Coordinates of C-alpha atoms in Angstrom, one line a residue:
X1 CA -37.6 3.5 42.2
X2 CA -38.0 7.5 41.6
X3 CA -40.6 8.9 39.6
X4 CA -41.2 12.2 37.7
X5 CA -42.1 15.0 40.6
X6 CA -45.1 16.6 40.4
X7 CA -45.6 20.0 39.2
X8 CA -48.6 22.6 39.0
X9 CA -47.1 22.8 35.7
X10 CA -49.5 20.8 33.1
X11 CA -46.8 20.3 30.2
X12 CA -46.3 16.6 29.2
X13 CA -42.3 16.5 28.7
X14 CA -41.4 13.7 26.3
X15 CA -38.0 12.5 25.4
X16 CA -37.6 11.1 22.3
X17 CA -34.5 8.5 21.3
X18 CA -34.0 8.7 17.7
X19 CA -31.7 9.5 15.2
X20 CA -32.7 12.0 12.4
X21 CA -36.5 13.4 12.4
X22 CA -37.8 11.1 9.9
X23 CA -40.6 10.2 12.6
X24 CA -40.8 14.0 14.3
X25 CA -44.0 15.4 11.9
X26 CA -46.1 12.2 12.7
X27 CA -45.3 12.6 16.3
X28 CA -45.7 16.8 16.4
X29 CA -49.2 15.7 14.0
X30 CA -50.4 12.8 16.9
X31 CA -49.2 15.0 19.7
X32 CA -50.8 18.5 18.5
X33 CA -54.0 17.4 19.8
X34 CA -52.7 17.0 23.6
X35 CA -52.0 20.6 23.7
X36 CA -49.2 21.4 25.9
X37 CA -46.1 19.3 24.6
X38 CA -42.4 19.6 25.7
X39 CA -41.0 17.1 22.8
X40 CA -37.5 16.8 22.5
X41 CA -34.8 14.3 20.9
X42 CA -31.6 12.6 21.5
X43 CA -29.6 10.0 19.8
X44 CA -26.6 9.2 22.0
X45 CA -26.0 7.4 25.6
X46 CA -24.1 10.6 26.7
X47 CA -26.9 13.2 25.9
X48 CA -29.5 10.4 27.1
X49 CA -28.0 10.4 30.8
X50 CA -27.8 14.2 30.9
X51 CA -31.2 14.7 29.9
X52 CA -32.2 11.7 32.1
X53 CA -30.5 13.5 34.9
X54 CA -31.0 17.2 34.2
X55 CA -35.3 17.3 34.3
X56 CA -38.3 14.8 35.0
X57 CA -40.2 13.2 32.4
X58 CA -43.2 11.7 31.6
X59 CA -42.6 9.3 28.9
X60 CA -39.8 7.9 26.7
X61 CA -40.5 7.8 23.2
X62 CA -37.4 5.1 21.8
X63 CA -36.6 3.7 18.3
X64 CA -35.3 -0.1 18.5
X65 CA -32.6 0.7 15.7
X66 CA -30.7 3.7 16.9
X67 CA -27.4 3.1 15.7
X68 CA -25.0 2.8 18.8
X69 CA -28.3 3.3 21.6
X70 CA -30.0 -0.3 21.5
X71 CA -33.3 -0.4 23.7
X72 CA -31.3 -2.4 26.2
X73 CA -28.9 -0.2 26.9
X74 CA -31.6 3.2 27.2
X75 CA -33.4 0.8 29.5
X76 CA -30.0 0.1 31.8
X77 CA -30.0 3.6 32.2
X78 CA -33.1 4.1 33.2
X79 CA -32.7 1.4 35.6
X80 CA -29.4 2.4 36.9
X81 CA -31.0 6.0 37.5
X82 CA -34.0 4.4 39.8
X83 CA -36.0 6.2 37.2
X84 CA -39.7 4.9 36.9
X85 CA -40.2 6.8 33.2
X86 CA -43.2 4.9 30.9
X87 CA -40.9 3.6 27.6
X88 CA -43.1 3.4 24.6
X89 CA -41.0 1.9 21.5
X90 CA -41.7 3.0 18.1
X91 CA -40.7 -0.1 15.8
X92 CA -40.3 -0.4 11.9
X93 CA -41.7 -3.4 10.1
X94 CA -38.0 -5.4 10.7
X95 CA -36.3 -7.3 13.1
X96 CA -39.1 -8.0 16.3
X97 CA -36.6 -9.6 18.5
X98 CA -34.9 -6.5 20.7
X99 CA -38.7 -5.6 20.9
X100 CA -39.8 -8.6 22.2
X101 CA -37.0 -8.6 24.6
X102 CA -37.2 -5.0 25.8
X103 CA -41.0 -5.8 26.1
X104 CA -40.1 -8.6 28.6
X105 CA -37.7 -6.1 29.8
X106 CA -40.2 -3.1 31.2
X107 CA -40.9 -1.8 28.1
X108 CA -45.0 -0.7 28.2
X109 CA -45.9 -0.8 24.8
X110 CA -44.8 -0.9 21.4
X111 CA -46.7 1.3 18.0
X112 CA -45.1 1.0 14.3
X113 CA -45.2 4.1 12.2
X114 CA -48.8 3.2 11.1
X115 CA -50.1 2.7 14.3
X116 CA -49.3 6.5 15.8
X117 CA -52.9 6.9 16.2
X118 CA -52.4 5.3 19.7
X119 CA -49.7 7.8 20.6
X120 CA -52.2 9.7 22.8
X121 CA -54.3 6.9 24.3
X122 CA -50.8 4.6 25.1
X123 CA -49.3 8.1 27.1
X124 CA -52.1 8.7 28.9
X125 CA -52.7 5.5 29.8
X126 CA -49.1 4.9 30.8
X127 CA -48.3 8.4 32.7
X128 CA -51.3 7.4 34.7
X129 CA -50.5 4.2 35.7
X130 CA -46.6 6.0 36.1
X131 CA -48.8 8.1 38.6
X132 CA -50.3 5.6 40.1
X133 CA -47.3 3.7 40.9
X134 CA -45.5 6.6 42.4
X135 CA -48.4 7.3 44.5
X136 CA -48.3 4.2 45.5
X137 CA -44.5 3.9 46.4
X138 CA -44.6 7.5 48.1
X139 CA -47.7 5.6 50.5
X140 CA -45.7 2.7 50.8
X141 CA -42.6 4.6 52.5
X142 CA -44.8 7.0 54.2
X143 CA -46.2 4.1 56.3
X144 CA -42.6 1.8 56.2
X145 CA -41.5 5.5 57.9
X146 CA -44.1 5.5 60.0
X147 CA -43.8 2.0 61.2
X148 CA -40.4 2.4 61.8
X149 CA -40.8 5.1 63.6
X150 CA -43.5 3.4 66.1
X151 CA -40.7 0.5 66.4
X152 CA -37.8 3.1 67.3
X153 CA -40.3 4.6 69.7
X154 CA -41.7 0.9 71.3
X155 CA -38.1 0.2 71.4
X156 CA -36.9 2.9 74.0
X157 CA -40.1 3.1 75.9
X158 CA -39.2 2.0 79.4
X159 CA -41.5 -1.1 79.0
X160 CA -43.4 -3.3 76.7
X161 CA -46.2 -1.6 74.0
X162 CA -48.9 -4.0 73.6
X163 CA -52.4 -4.4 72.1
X164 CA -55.0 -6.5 73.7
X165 CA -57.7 -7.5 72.1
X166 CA -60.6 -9.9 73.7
X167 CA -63.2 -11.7 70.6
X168 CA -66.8 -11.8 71.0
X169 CA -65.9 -15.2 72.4
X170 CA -64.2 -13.4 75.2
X171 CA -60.9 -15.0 74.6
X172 CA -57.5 -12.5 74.9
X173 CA -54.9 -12.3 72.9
X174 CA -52.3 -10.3 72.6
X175 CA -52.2 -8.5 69.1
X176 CA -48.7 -6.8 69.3
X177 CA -46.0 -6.5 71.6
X178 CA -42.6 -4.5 71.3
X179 CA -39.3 -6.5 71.6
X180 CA -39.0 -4.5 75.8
X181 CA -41.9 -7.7 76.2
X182 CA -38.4 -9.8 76.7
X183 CA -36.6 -7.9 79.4
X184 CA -39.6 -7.1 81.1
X185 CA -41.6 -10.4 81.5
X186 CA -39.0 -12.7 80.2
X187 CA -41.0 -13.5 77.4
X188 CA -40.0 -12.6 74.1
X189 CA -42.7 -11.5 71.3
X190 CA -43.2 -14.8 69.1
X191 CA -44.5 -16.4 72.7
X192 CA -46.5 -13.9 73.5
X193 CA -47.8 -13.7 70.1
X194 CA -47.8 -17.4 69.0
X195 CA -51.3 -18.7 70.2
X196 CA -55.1 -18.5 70.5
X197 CA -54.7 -17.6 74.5
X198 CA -51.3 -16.4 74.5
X199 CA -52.9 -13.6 77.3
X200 CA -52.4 -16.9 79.3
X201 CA -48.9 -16.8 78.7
X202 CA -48.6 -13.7 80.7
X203 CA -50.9 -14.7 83.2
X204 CA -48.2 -17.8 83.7
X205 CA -45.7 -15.2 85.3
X206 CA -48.0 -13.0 87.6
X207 CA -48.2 -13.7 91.2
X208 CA -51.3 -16.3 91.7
X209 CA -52.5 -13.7 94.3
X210 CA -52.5 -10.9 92.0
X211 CA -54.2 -12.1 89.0
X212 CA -57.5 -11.7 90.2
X213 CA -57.0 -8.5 90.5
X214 CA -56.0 -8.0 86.9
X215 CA -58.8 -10.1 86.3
X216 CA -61.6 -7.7 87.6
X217 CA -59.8 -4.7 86.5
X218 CA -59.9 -6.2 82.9
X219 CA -63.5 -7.0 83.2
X220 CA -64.4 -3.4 84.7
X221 CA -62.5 -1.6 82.1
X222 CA -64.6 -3.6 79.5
X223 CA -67.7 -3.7 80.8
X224 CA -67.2 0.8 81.6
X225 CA -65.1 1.2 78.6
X226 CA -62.4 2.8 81.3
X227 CA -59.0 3.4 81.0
X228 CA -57.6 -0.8 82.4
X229 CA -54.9 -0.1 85.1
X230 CA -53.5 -2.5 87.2
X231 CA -50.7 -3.0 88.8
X232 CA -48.8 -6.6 90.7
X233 CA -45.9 -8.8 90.9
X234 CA -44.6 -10.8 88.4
X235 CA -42.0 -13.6 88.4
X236 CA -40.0 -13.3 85.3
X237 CA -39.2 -16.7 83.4
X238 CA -35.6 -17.7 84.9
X239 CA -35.3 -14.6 87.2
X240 CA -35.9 -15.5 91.3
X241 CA -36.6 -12.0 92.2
X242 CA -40.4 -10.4 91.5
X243 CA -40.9 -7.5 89.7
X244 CA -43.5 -5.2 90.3
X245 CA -45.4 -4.3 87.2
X246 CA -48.3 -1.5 86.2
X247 CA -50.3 -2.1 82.8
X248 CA -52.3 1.0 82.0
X249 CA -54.2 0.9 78.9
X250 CA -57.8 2.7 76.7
X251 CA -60.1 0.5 75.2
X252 CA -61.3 1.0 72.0
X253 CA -64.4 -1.0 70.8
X254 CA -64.3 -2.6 66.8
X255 CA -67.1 -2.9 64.3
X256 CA -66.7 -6.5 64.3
X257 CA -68.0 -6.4 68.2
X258 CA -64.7 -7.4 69.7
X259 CA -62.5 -4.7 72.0
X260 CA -59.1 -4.0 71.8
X261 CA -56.7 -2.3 74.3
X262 CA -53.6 -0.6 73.3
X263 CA -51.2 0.7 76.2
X264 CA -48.3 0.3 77.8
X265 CA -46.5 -2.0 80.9
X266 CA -44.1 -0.7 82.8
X267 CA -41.3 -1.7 85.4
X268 CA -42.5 -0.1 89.2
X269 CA -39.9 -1.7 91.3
X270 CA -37.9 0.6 92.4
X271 CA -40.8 2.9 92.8
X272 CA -42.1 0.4 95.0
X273 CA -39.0 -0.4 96.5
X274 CA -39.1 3.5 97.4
X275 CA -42.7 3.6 98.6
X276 CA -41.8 0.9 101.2
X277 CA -38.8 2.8 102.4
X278 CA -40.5 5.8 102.9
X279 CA -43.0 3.7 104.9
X280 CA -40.8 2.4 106.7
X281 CA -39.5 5.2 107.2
X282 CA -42.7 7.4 108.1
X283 CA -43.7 4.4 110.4
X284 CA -40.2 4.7 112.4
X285 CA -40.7 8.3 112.5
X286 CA -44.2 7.5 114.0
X287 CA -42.6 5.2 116.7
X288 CA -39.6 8.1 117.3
X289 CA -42.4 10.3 117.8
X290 CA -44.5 8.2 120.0
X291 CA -41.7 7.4 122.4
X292 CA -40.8 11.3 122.5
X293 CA -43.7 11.6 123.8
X294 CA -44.0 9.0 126.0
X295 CA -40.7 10.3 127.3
X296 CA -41.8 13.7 127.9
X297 CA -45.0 12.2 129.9
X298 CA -43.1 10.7 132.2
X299 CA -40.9 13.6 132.8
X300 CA -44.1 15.5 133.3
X301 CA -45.3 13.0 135.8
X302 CA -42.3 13.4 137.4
X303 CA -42.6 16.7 137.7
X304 CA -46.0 16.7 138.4
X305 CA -45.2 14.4 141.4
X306 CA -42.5 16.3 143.0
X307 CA -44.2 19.7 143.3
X308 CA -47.7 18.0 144.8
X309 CA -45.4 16.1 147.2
X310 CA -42.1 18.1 147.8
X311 CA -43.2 21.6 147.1
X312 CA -47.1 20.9 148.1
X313 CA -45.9 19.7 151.7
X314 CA -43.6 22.3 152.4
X315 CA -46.2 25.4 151.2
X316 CA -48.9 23.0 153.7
X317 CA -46.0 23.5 156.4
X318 CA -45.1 27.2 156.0
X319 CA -49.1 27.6 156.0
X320 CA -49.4 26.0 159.1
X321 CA -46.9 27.9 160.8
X322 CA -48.6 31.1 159.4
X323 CA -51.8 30.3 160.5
X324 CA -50.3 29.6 163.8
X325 CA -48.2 32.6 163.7
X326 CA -50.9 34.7 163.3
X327 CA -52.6 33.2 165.9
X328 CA -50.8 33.7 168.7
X329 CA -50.2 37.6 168.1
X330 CA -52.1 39.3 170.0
X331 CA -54.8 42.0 168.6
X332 CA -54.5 44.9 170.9
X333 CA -51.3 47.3 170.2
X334 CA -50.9 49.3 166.5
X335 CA -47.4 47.6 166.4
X336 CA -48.8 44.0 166.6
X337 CA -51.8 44.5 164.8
X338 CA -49.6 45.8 162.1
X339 CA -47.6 42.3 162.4
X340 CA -50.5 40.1 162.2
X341 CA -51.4 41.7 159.3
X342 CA -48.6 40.7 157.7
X343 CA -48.6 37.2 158.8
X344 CA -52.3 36.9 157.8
X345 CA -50.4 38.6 154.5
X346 CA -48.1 36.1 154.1
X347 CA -50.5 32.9 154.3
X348 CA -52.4 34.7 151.6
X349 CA -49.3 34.6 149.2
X350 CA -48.5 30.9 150.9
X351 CA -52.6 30.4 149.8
X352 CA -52.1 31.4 146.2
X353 CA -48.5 29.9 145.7
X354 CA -50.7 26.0 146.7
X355 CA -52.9 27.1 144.3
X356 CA -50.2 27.9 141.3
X357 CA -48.4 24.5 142.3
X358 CA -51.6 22.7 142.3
X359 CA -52.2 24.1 138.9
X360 CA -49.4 23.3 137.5
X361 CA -49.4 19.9 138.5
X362 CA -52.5 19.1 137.3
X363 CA -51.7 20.5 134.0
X364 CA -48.1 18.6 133.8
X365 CA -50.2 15.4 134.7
X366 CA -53.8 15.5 135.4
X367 CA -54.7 13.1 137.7
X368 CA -58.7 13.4 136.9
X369 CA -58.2 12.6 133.6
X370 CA -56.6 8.8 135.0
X371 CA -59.5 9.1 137.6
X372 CA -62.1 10.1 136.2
X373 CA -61.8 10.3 132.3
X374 CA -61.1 12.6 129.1
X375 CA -64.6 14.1 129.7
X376 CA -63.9 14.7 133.6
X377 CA -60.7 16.2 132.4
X378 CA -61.9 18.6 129.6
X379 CA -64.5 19.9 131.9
X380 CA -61.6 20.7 134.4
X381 CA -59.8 22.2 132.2
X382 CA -62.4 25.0 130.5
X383 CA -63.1 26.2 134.4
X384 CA -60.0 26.3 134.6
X385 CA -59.5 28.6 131.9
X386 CA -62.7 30.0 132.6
X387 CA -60.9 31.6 135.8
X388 CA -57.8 32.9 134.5
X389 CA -59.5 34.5 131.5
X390 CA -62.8 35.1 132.6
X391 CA -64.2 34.0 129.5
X392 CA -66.9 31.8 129.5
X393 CA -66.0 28.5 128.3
X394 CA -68.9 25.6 127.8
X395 CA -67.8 22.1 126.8
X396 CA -70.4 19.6 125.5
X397 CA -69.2 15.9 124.4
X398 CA -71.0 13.2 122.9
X399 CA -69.8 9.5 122.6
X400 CA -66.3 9.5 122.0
X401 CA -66.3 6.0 120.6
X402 CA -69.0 4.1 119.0
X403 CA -71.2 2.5 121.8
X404 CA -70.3 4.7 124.2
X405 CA -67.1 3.0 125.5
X406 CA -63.7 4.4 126.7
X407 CA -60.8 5.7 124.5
X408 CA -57.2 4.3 125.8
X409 CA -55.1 6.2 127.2
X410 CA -52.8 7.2 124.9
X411 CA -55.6 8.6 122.7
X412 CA -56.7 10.3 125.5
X413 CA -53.8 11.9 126.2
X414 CA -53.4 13.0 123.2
X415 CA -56.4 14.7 122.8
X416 CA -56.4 16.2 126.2
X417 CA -52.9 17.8 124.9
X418 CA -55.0 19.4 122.1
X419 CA -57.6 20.9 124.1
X420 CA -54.4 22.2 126.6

């Protein structure tokens, strides 16, 4: 029902149903005292519902015998306009029956000509209560707006809203939950909602080996006051497929000494489902890597083995036949001096190129580090570099595994293509 809007404006506007002004100088005399007084008169249905229609008033001052205007019918207007207006009716001495019934009717009070001196106490009264009322209606749709709002918001979260609360006695049960309960869990509000322990409704449709997780993550958040997240599997009522599920909630402690949780549950599958394919994924990626590798070891070891025993034996030979070369030329004439000097020349070159195949060899696939060991091998290889560079390079290693034992040999290799 409307009411009269509020204004800074302190006038008291009364309408007055009447016909002639027999009553207007008691009125003006009563309503003198009040001060600031809009007064003014009608006396048929027409004007009524204009005047009705055209301002807001505070009160509405009716005779019960205007001719053509009964109470009944100024009240259906009122009523027809959603108007909450105070009606005070001003009766003669006569006939108390349309009183009576317009009293039954919503009518708040009713003063005879010799009883105007309660003009100003009924209107106060009255536009107070008139207050009140519309106060009280403007609360009321302020929180039925709100509430719907909350409802249209629960309603298209991707999930269920829910509040938690556990007693002193430690019991849970669910305080609220939003209709996305049903698609969710399967469950729809009223069985959630219907018990003592209806938290142990919801426990019915988790996984038996994740509830003691939600369990401890319950306890944890109630015992720290922490944010309660958890997530598991649940098996919907009359669905075969699990779901995967993540509750995330605050607590908030009550006077009363019980703690409530208000949050939120939410559907993770697919994110899950997506987590294990790029798992997977990462894991066959690991595997594609590891056999790369393996791959190109074995080529190196290949490599490796042809040059120590294809290239190594023929730069052996061609030093051998150098050295002997050289040897049999003899040292006397400028000539053949001149030729041994070459030959000695050429096993020099033949010296360095076993070196440079040994070298590379033992770097394609170092034999010491299957012989001897990473350490063995990492020592190698800083002389090594040490040589070429001429920088001095130290290498100190402690236990590479706990109780001094032996990494396998893929780790090993690994590492040893680090240092490299």
């Amino acid at each position: 029902m409307a009411s009269p809007a509020k204004t800074p404006d302190p006038k008291l506007r009364l309408l007055l149903v009447d016909q002639g002004d027999s009553r207007l100088p008691g009125l003006q005399a009563q309503l003198g005292a009040a001060g600031n007084v809009e007064l003014q008169q009608v006396d048929d249905g027409m004007l009524l519902r204009e005047m009705l229609l055209r301002q807001t008033w505070d009160a509405l001052l009716c005779a019960h015998n205007v001719p053509g205007l009964s109470l009944q019918t100024v009240q259906r207007q009122l009523t027809d306009l959603d108007l909450d207006v105070p009606l005070l009716i001003l009766a003669d001495s006569g006939d108390e029956k349309p009183v009576i019934r317009a009293l039954k009717n919503g009518a708040r009070d009713c003063l005879t000509d010799r009883q105007l001196e309660r003009l100003l106490p009924a209107l106060e009264r009255e536009v107070n209560e008139a207050r009140l009322r519309a106060d009280h209606r403007a609360a009321l749709e302020m929180l039925k707006g709100s509430e719907n709002r909350f409802r249209a918001l629960a309603a298209n979260l991707p999930g269920m809203a829910f509040q938690l609360a556990r007693g002193k006695d430690g019991q849970l049960r669910f305080l609220y939950v939003s209709e996305g309960g049903h698609k969710l869990l399967g469950l729809k509000p009223h069985e959630l909602l219907g018990s003592a322990n209806s938290f142990g409704r919801l426990l019915d449709v988790i996984d038996p080996e994740d509830r003691p997780a939600l369990e401890a993550a319950l306890a944890e958040s109630a015992a720290a006051l922490t944010v309660f997240n958890w997530e598991g599997r649940i098996r919907p009522r009359n669905q075969q497929k699990a779901k995967w599920v993540n509750l995330r909630s605050s607590p908030l402690p009550q006077e009363d000494g019980s703690l409530h949780w208000h949050g939120i549950a939410t559907d993770i599958t697919r994110s899950k489902e997506t987590e294990t394919a790029l798992r997977k994924s990462r894991e066959q990626l690991a595997e594609l890597s590891s056999y790369l590798e393996a791959a190109k070891e074995e080529e190196r070891e290949r490599i490796a083995r042809d040059i120590h025993d294809e290239l190594g034996s023929i730069l052996v030979a061609a030093k051998i036949e150098t050295a002997l070369l050289a040897g049999k030329l003899p040292d006397a004439a400028e000539e053949e001096n001149t030729l041994r000097k070459k030959a000695l020349s050429i096993e020099a070159l033949v010296d360095q190129a076993m070196g440079t195949a040994s070298r590379v060899a033992r770097e394609l696939r170092p034999g010491i580090l299957k012989e001897f060991g990473l350490q063995a091998a990492i020592e190698c290889q800083a002389e090594d570099f040490a040589q070429r560079t001429g920088i001095t390079c130290r290498f100190q290693c402690e236990a590479l595994v706990d109780g001094g034992g032996e990494l396998d040999e893929a780790t090993s290799l690994a590492l040893f293509r680090i240092v490299q």
